[in-house]
Amino acid sequence: MDYSMTFAALWVICATVVGLLPMRLQFPPGFILLICAPVLIIWLGYDHGWFWSVLAFGGFVSMFRNPIRFYWRRWTGREVAE
């Protein structure tokens, strides 16, 4: 298995562990995972093709849909329910 696939599997395991933490402890490691994900998705696409990159992006959006929605509303100036 090459490095991109290994790091993608480790990212999934880390995201699962972060998801099991209490909500107040999820933000710092979750933010790091959120920042690392696009780099990892591009790396997977470079090594294995666009199909795997699209699948990884779908999984990323599925896992981080609420933070993505929150920051999108915040960046576009819409009302954000805290």
PDB file of N, CA and C in Angstrom:
ATOM      1  N   MET A   1       0.861  -1.171   0.000  1.00  0.00           N
ATOM      2  CA  MET A   1       0.000   0.000   0.000  1.00  0.00           C
ATOM      3  C   MET A   1       0.906   1.232   0.000  1.00  0.00           C
ATOM      4  N   ASP A   2       0.574   2.202  -0.814  1.00  0.00           N
ATOM      5  CA  ASP A   2       1.413   3.391  -0.873  1.00  0.00           C
ATOM      6  C   ASP A   2       1.071   4.372   0.255  1.00  0.00           C
ATOM      7  N   TYR A   3       1.871   5.440   0.346  1.00  0.00           N
ATOM      8  CA  TYR A   3       1.748   6.370   1.467  1.00  0.00           C
ATOM      9  C   TYR A   3       0.418   7.120   1.475  1.00  0.00           C
ATOM     10  N   SER A   4      -0.085   7.501   0.317  1.00  0.00           N
ATOM     11  CA  SER A   4      -1.335   8.263   0.302  1.00  0.00           C
ATOM     12  C   SER A   4      -2.496   7.445   0.853  1.00  0.00           C
ATOM     13  N   MET A   5      -2.552   6.175   0.490  1.00  0.00           N
ATOM     14  CA  MET A   5      -3.624   5.313   0.991  1.00  0.00           C
ATOM     15  C   MET A   5      -3.441   5.026   2.483  1.00  0.00           C
ATOM     16  N   THR A   6      -2.203   4.884   2.917  1.00  0.00           N
ATOM     17  CA  THR A   6      -1.923   4.650   4.336  1.00  0.00           C
ATOM     18  C   THR A   6      -2.345   5.851   5.166  1.00  0.00           C
ATOM     19  N   PHE A   7      -1.974   7.049   4.720  1.00  0.00           N
ATOM     20  CA  PHE A   7      -2.362   8.247   5.455  1.00  0.00           C
ATOM     21  C   PHE A   7      -3.872   8.478   5.409  1.00  0.00           C
ATOM     22  N   ALA A   8      -4.528   8.109   4.318  1.00  0.00           N
ATOM     23  CA  ALA A   8      -5.987   8.227   4.245  1.00  0.00           C
ATOM     24  C   ALA A   8      -6.648   7.298   5.264  1.00  0.00           C
ATOM     25  N   ALA A   9      -6.125   6.080   5.388  1.00  0.00           N
ATOM     26  CA  ALA A   9      -6.676   5.147   6.381  1.00  0.00           C
ATOM     27  C   ALA A   9      -6.434   5.659   7.799  1.00  0.00           C
ATOM     28  N   LEU A  10      -5.267   6.208   8.056  1.00  0.00           N
ATOM     29  CA  LEU A  10      -4.989   6.787   9.378  1.00  0.00           C
ATOM     30  C   LEU A  10      -5.879   7.988   9.659  1.00  0.00           C
ATOM     31  N   TRP A  11      -6.151   8.792   8.616  1.00  0.00           N
ATOM     32  CA  TRP A  11      -7.037   9.936   8.775  1.00  0.00           C
ATOM     33  C   TRP A  11      -8.442   9.475   9.177  1.00  0.00           C
ATOM     34  N   VAL A  12      -8.921   8.408   8.550  1.00  0.00           N
ATOM     35  CA  VAL A  12     -10.255   7.871   8.871  1.00  0.00           C
ATOM     36  C   VAL A  12     -10.298   7.363  10.310  1.00  0.00           C
ATOM     37  N   ILE A  13      -9.251   6.677  10.734  1.00  0.00           N
ATOM     38  CA  ILE A  13      -9.198   6.181  12.117  1.00  0.00           C
ATOM     39  C   ILE A  13      -9.170   7.348  13.092  1.00  0.00           C
ATOM     40  N   CYS A  14      -8.359   8.368  12.804  1.00  0.00           N
ATOM     41  CA  CYS A  14      -8.306   9.545  13.681  1.00  0.00           C
ATOM     42  C   CYS A  14      -9.653  10.267  13.731  1.00  0.00           C
ATOM     43  N   ALA A  15     -10.322  10.378  12.595  1.00  0.00           N
ATOM     44  CA  ALA A  15     -11.635  11.028  12.561  1.00  0.00           C
ATOM     45  C   ALA A  15     -12.654  10.238  13.377  1.00  0.00           C
ATOM     46  N   THR A  16     -12.569   8.937  13.351  1.00  0.00           N
ATOM     47  CA  THR A  16     -13.470   8.103  14.149  1.00  0.00           C
ATOM     48  C   THR A  16     -13.217   8.300  15.635  1.00  0.00           C
ATOM     49  N   VAL A  17     -11.957   8.346  16.018  1.00  0.00           N
ATOM     50  CA  VAL A  17     -11.615   8.569  17.435  1.00  0.00           C
ATOM     51  C   VAL A  17     -12.074   9.952  17.879  1.00  0.00           C
ATOM     52  N   VAL A  18     -11.877  10.961  17.048  1.00  0.00           N
ATOM     53  CA  VAL A  18     -12.323  12.316  17.385  1.00  0.00           C
ATOM     54  C   VAL A  18     -13.841  12.355  17.511  1.00  0.00           C
ATOM     55  N   GLY A  19     -14.534  11.624  16.661  1.00  0.00           N
ATOM     56  CA  GLY A  19     -15.990  11.570  16.742  1.00  0.00           C
ATOM     57  C   GLY A  19     -16.501  10.928  18.019  1.00  0.00           C
ATOM     58  N   LEU A  20     -15.696  10.095  18.652  1.00  0.00           N
ATOM     59  CA  LEU A  20     -16.086   9.456  19.904  1.00  0.00           C
ATOM     60  C   LEU A  20     -15.823  10.329  21.132  1.00  0.00           C
ATOM     61  N   LEU A  21     -15.068  11.418  20.944  1.00  0.00           N
ATOM     62  CA  LEU A  21     -14.783  12.316  22.061  1.00  0.00           C
ATOM     63  C   LEU A  21     -16.020  13.129  22.420  1.00  0.00           C
ATOM     64  N   PRO A  22     -16.066  13.653  23.653  1.00  0.00           N
ATOM     65  CA  PRO A  22     -17.147  14.588  23.990  1.00  0.00           C
ATOM     66  C   PRO A  22     -17.076  15.825  23.082  1.00  0.00           C
ATOM     67  N   MET A  23     -18.214  16.458  22.850  1.00  0.00           N
ATOM     68  CA  MET A  23     -18.297  17.565  21.900  1.00  0.00           C
ATOM     69  C   MET A  23     -17.310  18.690  22.221  1.00  0.00           C
ATOM     70  N   ARG A  24     -17.098  18.982  23.470  1.00  0.00           N
ATOM     71  CA  ARG A  24     -16.209  20.090  23.842  1.00  0.00           C
ATOM     72  C   ARG A  24     -14.750  19.787  23.518  1.00  0.00           C
ATOM     73  N   LEU A  25     -14.393  18.526  23.382  1.00  0.00           N
ATOM     74  CA  LEU A  25     -13.015  18.146  23.074  1.00  0.00           C
ATOM     75  C   LEU A  25     -12.797  17.852  21.593  1.00  0.00           C
ATOM     76  N   GLN A  26     -13.841  17.938  20.783  1.00  0.00           N
ATOM     77  CA  GLN A  26     -13.735  17.592  19.369  1.00  0.00           C
ATOM     78  C   GLN A  26     -13.150  18.706  18.504  1.00  0.00           C
ATOM     79  N   PHE A  27     -13.269  19.951  18.927  1.00  0.00           N
ATOM     80  CA  PHE A  27     -12.917  21.060  18.038  1.00  0.00           C
ATOM     81  C   PHE A  27     -11.441  21.098  17.640  1.00  0.00           C
ATOM     82  N   PRO A  28     -10.480  21.102  18.569  1.00  0.00           N
ATOM     83  CA  PRO A  28      -9.071  21.226  18.124  1.00  0.00           C
ATOM     84  C   PRO A  28      -8.612  20.092  17.195  1.00  0.00           C
ATOM     85  N   PRO A  29      -8.812  18.815  17.557  1.00  0.00           N
ATOM     86  CA  PRO A  29      -8.371  17.784  16.611  1.00  0.00           C
ATOM     87  C   PRO A  29      -9.223  17.739  15.345  1.00  0.00           C
ATOM     88  N   GLY A  30     -10.499  18.078  15.460  1.00  0.00           N
ATOM     89  CA  GLY A  30     -11.365  18.107  14.283  1.00  0.00           C
ATOM     90  C   GLY A  30     -10.954  19.187  13.298  1.00  0.00           C
ATOM     91  N   PHE A  31     -10.506  20.318  13.816  1.00  0.00           N
ATOM     92  CA  PHE A  31     -10.050  21.400  12.952  1.00  0.00           C
ATOM     93  C   PHE A  31      -8.774  20.997  12.212  1.00  0.00           C
ATOM     94  N   ILE A  32      -7.884  20.297  12.891  1.00  0.00           N
ATOM     95  CA  ILE A  32      -6.666  19.803  12.244  1.00  0.00           C
ATOM     96  C   ILE A  32      -7.025  18.806  11.135  1.00  0.00           C
ATOM     97  N   LEU A  33      -7.968  17.923  11.412  1.00  0.00           N
ATOM     98  CA  LEU A  33      -8.417  16.974  10.385  1.00  0.00           C
ATOM     99  C   LEU A  33      -9.067  17.699   9.212  1.00  0.00           C
ATOM    100  N   LEU A  34      -9.810  18.752   9.509  1.00  0.00           N
ATOM    101  CA  LEU A  34     -10.468  19.534   8.467  1.00  0.00           C
ATOM    102  C   LEU A  34      -9.447  20.212   7.561  1.00  0.00           C
ATOM    103  N   ILE A  35      -8.349  20.682   8.122  1.00  0.00           N
ATOM    104  CA  ILE A  35      -7.308  21.336   7.335  1.00  0.00           C
ATOM    105  C   ILE A  35      -6.515  20.311   6.512  1.00  0.00           C
ATOM    106  N   CYS A  36      -6.263  19.139   7.075  1.00  0.00           N
ATOM    107  CA  CYS A  36      -5.464  18.111   6.388  1.00  0.00           C
ATOM    108  C   CYS A  36      -6.225  17.416   5.262  1.00  0.00           C
ATOM    109  N   ALA A  37      -7.519  17.394   5.317  1.00  0.00           N
ATOM    110  CA  ALA A  37      -8.319  16.621   4.363  1.00  0.00           C
ATOM    111  C   ALA A  37      -8.130  17.035   2.906  1.00  0.00           C
ATOM    112  N   PRO A  38      -8.175  18.327   2.561  1.00  0.00           N
ATOM    113  CA  PRO A  38      -8.007  18.669   1.127  1.00  0.00           C
ATOM    114  C   PRO A  38      -6.658  18.237   0.556  1.00  0.00           C
ATOM    115  N   VAL A  39      -5.607  18.366   1.350  1.00  0.00           N
ATOM    116  CA  VAL A  39      -4.286  17.933   0.886  1.00  0.00           C
ATOM    117  C   VAL A  39      -4.281  16.429   0.637  1.00  0.00           C
ATOM    118  N   LEU A  40      -4.874  15.697   1.551  1.00  0.00           N
ATOM    119  CA  LEU A  40      -4.935  14.242   1.415  1.00  0.00           C
ATOM    120  C   LEU A  40      -5.790  13.820   0.224  1.00  0.00           C
ATOM    121  N   ILE A  41      -6.889  14.512  -0.008  1.00  0.00           N
ATOM    122  CA  ILE A  41      -7.759  14.193  -1.141  1.00  0.00           C
ATOM    123  C   ILE A  41      -7.043  14.444  -2.467  1.00  0.00           C
ATOM    124  N   ILE A  42      -6.332  15.555  -2.564  1.00  0.00           N
ATOM    125  CA  ILE A  42      -5.577  15.845  -3.784  1.00  0.00           C
ATOM    126  C   ILE A  42      -4.470  14.817  -3.985  1.00  0.00           C
ATOM    127  N   TRP A  43      -3.812  14.449  -2.907  1.00  0.00           N
ATOM    128  CA  TRP A  43      -2.749  13.441  -2.976  1.00  0.00           C
ATOM    129  C   TRP A  43      -3.301  12.098  -3.464  1.00  0.00           C
ATOM    130  N   LEU A  44      -4.456  11.695  -2.928  1.00  0.00           N
ATOM    131  CA  LEU A  44      -5.084  10.460  -3.393  1.00  0.00           C
ATOM    132  C   LEU A  44      -5.436  10.538  -4.877  1.00  0.00           C
ATOM    133  N   GLY A  45      -5.972  11.680  -5.299  1.00  0.00           N
ATOM    134  CA  GLY A  45      -6.303  11.848  -6.708  1.00  0.00           C
ATOM    135  C   GLY A  45      -5.084  11.796  -7.605  1.00  0.00           C
ATOM    136  N   TYR A  46      -3.991  12.340  -7.136  1.00  0.00           N
ATOM    137  CA  TYR A  46      -2.747  12.317  -7.919  1.00  0.00           C
ATOM    138  C   TYR A  46      -2.208  10.894  -8.057  1.00  0.00           C
ATOM    139  N   ASP A  47      -2.269  10.127  -6.982  1.00  0.00           N
ATOM    140  CA  ASP A  47      -1.719   8.767  -7.000  1.00  0.00           C
ATOM    141  C   ASP A  47      -2.644   7.735  -7.647  1.00  0.00           C
ATOM    142  N   HIS A  48      -3.963   7.873  -7.445  1.00  0.00           N
ATOM    143  CA  HIS A  48      -4.885   6.806  -7.850  1.00  0.00           C
ATOM    144  C   HIS A  48      -5.951   7.232  -8.852  1.00  0.00           C
ATOM    145  N   GLY A  49      -6.027   8.486  -9.202  1.00  0.00           N
ATOM    146  CA  GLY A  49      -6.996   8.935 -10.188  1.00  0.00           C
ATOM    147  C   GLY A  49      -8.133   9.737  -9.568  1.00  0.00           C
ATOM    148  N   TRP A  50      -8.852  10.408 -10.440  1.00  0.00           N
ATOM    149  CA  TRP A  50      -9.895  11.319  -9.988  1.00  0.00           C
ATOM    150  C   TRP A  50     -11.058  10.593  -9.322  1.00  0.00           C
ATOM    151  N   PHE A  51     -11.346   9.365  -9.701  1.00  0.00           N
ATOM    152  CA  PHE A  51     -12.472   8.632  -9.128  1.00  0.00           C
ATOM    153  C   PHE A  51     -12.317   8.470  -7.621  1.00  0.00           C
ATOM    154  N   TRP A  52     -11.128   8.080  -7.190  1.00  0.00           N
ATOM    155  CA  TRP A  52     -10.885   7.898  -5.755  1.00  0.00           C
ATOM    156  C   TRP A  52     -10.872   9.229  -5.021  1.00  0.00           C
ATOM    157  N   SER A  53     -10.445  10.246  -5.710  1.00  0.00           N
ATOM    158  CA  SER A  53     -10.466  11.576  -5.123  1.00  0.00           C
ATOM    159  C   SER A  53     -11.907  12.056  -4.905  1.00  0.00           C
ATOM    160  N   VAL A  54     -12.765  11.775  -5.853  1.00  0.00           N
ATOM    161  CA  VAL A  54     -14.183  12.148  -5.719  1.00  0.00           C
ATOM    162  C   VAL A  54     -14.831  11.367  -4.572  1.00  0.00           C
ATOM    163  N   LEU A  55     -14.525  10.085  -4.462  1.00  0.00           N
ATOM    164  CA  LEU A  55     -15.053   9.292  -3.352  1.00  0.00           C
ATOM    165  C   LEU A  55     -14.564   9.820  -2.009  1.00  0.00           C
ATOM    166  N   ALA A  56     -13.289  10.169  -1.919  1.00  0.00           N
ATOM    167  CA  ALA A  56     -12.736  10.716  -0.677  1.00  0.00           C
ATOM    168  C   ALA A  56     -13.381  12.060  -0.354  1.00  0.00           C
ATOM    169  N   PHE A  57     -13.610  12.876  -1.365  1.00  0.00           N
ATOM    170  CA  PHE A  57     -14.268  14.166  -1.145  1.00  0.00           C
ATOM    171  C   PHE A  57     -15.704  13.982  -0.662  1.00  0.00           C
ATOM    172  N   GLY A  58     -16.404  13.011  -1.204  1.00  0.00           N
ATOM    173  CA  GLY A  58     -17.761  12.716  -0.737  1.00  0.00           C
ATOM    174  C   GLY A  58     -17.781  12.270   0.717  1.00  0.00           C
ATOM    175  N   GLY A  59     -16.838  11.445   1.104  1.00  0.00           N
ATOM    176  CA  GLY A  59     -16.734  11.033   2.496  1.00  0.00           C
ATOM    177  C   GLY A  59     -16.389  12.189   3.407  1.00  0.00           C
ATOM    178  N   PHE A  60     -15.511  13.056   2.950  1.00  0.00           N
ATOM    179  CA  PHE A  60     -15.127  14.236   3.729  1.00  0.00           C
ATOM    180  C   PHE A  60     -16.319  15.160   3.949  1.00  0.00           C
ATOM    181  N   VAL A  61     -17.051  15.449   2.893  1.00  0.00           N
ATOM    182  CA  VAL A  61     -18.222  16.327   3.009  1.00  0.00           C
ATOM    183  C   VAL A  61     -19.281  15.691   3.899  1.00  0.00           C
ATOM    184  N   SER A  62     -19.446  14.393   3.805  1.00  0.00           N
ATOM    185  CA  SER A  62     -20.411  13.699   4.639  1.00  0.00           C
ATOM    186  C   SER A  62     -20.050  13.795   6.122  1.00  0.00           C
ATOM    187  N   MET A  63     -18.771  13.639   6.429  1.00  0.00           N
ATOM    188  CA  MET A  63     -18.338  13.666   7.831  1.00  0.00           C
ATOM    189  C   MET A  63     -18.333  15.074   8.409  1.00  0.00           C
ATOM    190  N   PHE A  64     -18.017  16.078   7.597  1.00  0.00           N
ATOM    191  CA  PHE A  64     -17.858  17.444   8.088  1.00  0.00           C
ATOM    192  C   PHE A  64     -18.951  18.370   7.567  1.00  0.00           C
ATOM    193  N   ARG A  65     -20.143  17.852   7.321  1.00  0.00           N
ATOM    194  CA  ARG A  65     -21.185  18.681   6.725  1.00  0.00           C
ATOM    195  C   ARG A  65     -21.617  19.826   7.643  1.00  0.00           C
ATOM    196  N   ASN A  66     -21.708  19.608   8.933  1.00  0.00           N
ATOM    197  CA  ASN A  66     -22.121  20.693   9.821  1.00  0.00           C
ATOM    198  C   ASN A  66     -21.055  21.772   9.975  1.00  0.00           C
ATOM    199  N   PRO A  67     -19.774  21.435  10.200  1.00  0.00           N
ATOM    200  CA  PRO A  67     -18.776  22.507  10.241  1.00  0.00           C
ATOM    201  C   PRO A  67     -18.643  23.255   8.917  1.00  0.00           C
ATOM    202  N   ILE A  68     -18.746  22.533   7.803  1.00  0.00           N
ATOM    203  CA  ILE A  68     -18.666  23.195   6.501  1.00  0.00           C
ATOM    204  C   ILE A  68     -19.833  24.155   6.331  1.00  0.00           C
ATOM    205  N   ARG A  69     -21.018  23.742   6.698  1.00  0.00           N
ATOM    206  CA  ARG A  69     -22.200  24.598   6.609  1.00  0.00           C
ATOM    207  C   ARG A  69     -22.056  25.827   7.504  1.00  0.00           C
ATOM    208  N   PHE A  70     -21.541  25.627   8.723  1.00  0.00           N
ATOM    209  CA  PHE A  70     -21.356  26.732   9.662  1.00  0.00           C
ATOM    210  C   PHE A  70     -20.384  27.770   9.100  1.00  0.00           C
ATOM    211  N   TYR A  71     -19.214  27.309   8.659  1.00  0.00           N
ATOM    212  CA  TYR A  71     -18.212  28.253   8.152  1.00  0.00           C
ATOM    213  C   TYR A  71     -18.635  28.879   6.835  1.00  0.00           C
ATOM    214  N   TRP A  72     -19.363  28.168   5.992  1.00  0.00           N
ATOM    215  CA  TRP A  72     -19.854  28.753   4.751  1.00  0.00           C
ATOM    216  C   TRP A  72     -20.809  29.901   5.052  1.00  0.00           C
ATOM    217  N   ARG A  73     -21.720  29.700   5.989  1.00  0.00           N
ATOM    218  CA  ARG A  73     -22.645  30.770   6.363  1.00  0.00           C
ATOM    219  C   ARG A  73     -21.902  31.945   6.991  1.00  0.00           C
ATOM    220  N   ARG A  74     -20.911  31.640   7.772  1.00  0.00           N
ATOM    221  CA  ARG A  74     -20.136  32.695   8.426  1.00  0.00           C
ATOM    222  C   ARG A  74     -19.350  33.511   7.394  1.00  0.00           C
ATOM    223  N   TRP A  75     -18.736  32.848   6.416  1.00  0.00           N
ATOM    224  CA  TRP A  75     -17.937  33.534   5.400  1.00  0.00           C
ATOM    225  C   TRP A  75     -18.794  34.324   4.426  1.00  0.00           C
ATOM    226  N   THR A  76     -20.020  33.871   4.172  1.00  0.00           N
ATOM    227  CA  THR A  76     -20.878  34.578   3.237  1.00  0.00           C
ATOM    228  C   THR A  76     -21.735  35.631   3.899  1.00  0.00           C
ATOM    229  N   GLY A  77     -21.615  35.772   5.213  1.00  0.00           N
ATOM    230  CA  GLY A  77     -22.337  36.815   5.932  1.00  0.00           C
ATOM    231  C   GLY A  77     -23.755  36.478   6.300  1.00  0.00           C
ATOM    232  N   ARG A  78     -24.145  35.239   6.160  1.00  0.00           N
ATOM    233  CA  ARG A  78     -25.495  34.839   6.546  1.00  0.00           C
ATOM    234  C   ARG A  78     -25.577  34.659   8.058  1.00  0.00           C
ATOM    235  N   GLU A  79     -26.792  34.563   8.541  1.00  0.00           N
ATOM    236  CA  GLU A  79     -27.012  34.375   9.983  1.00  0.00           C
ATOM    237  C   GLU A  79     -26.515  32.992  10.403  1.00  0.00           C
ATOM    238  N   VAL A  80     -25.788  32.966  11.529  1.00  0.00           N
ATOM    239  CA  VAL A  80     -25.239  31.734  12.051  1.00  0.00           C
ATOM    240  C   VAL A  80     -25.885  31.463  13.401  1.00  0.00           C
ATOM    241  N   ALA A  81     -26.558  30.326  13.519  1.00  0.00           N
ATOM    242  CA  ALA A  81     -27.162  29.935  14.793  1.00  0.00           C
ATOM    243  C   ALA A  81     -26.084  29.269  15.641  1.00  0.00           C
ATOM    244  N   GLU A  82     -25.805  29.834  16.784  1.00  0.00           N
ATOM    245  CA  GLU A  82     -24.733  29.304  17.641  1.00  0.00           C
ATOM    246  C   GLU A  82     -25.257  28.272  18.577  1.00  0.00           C
TER     247      GLU A  82
END
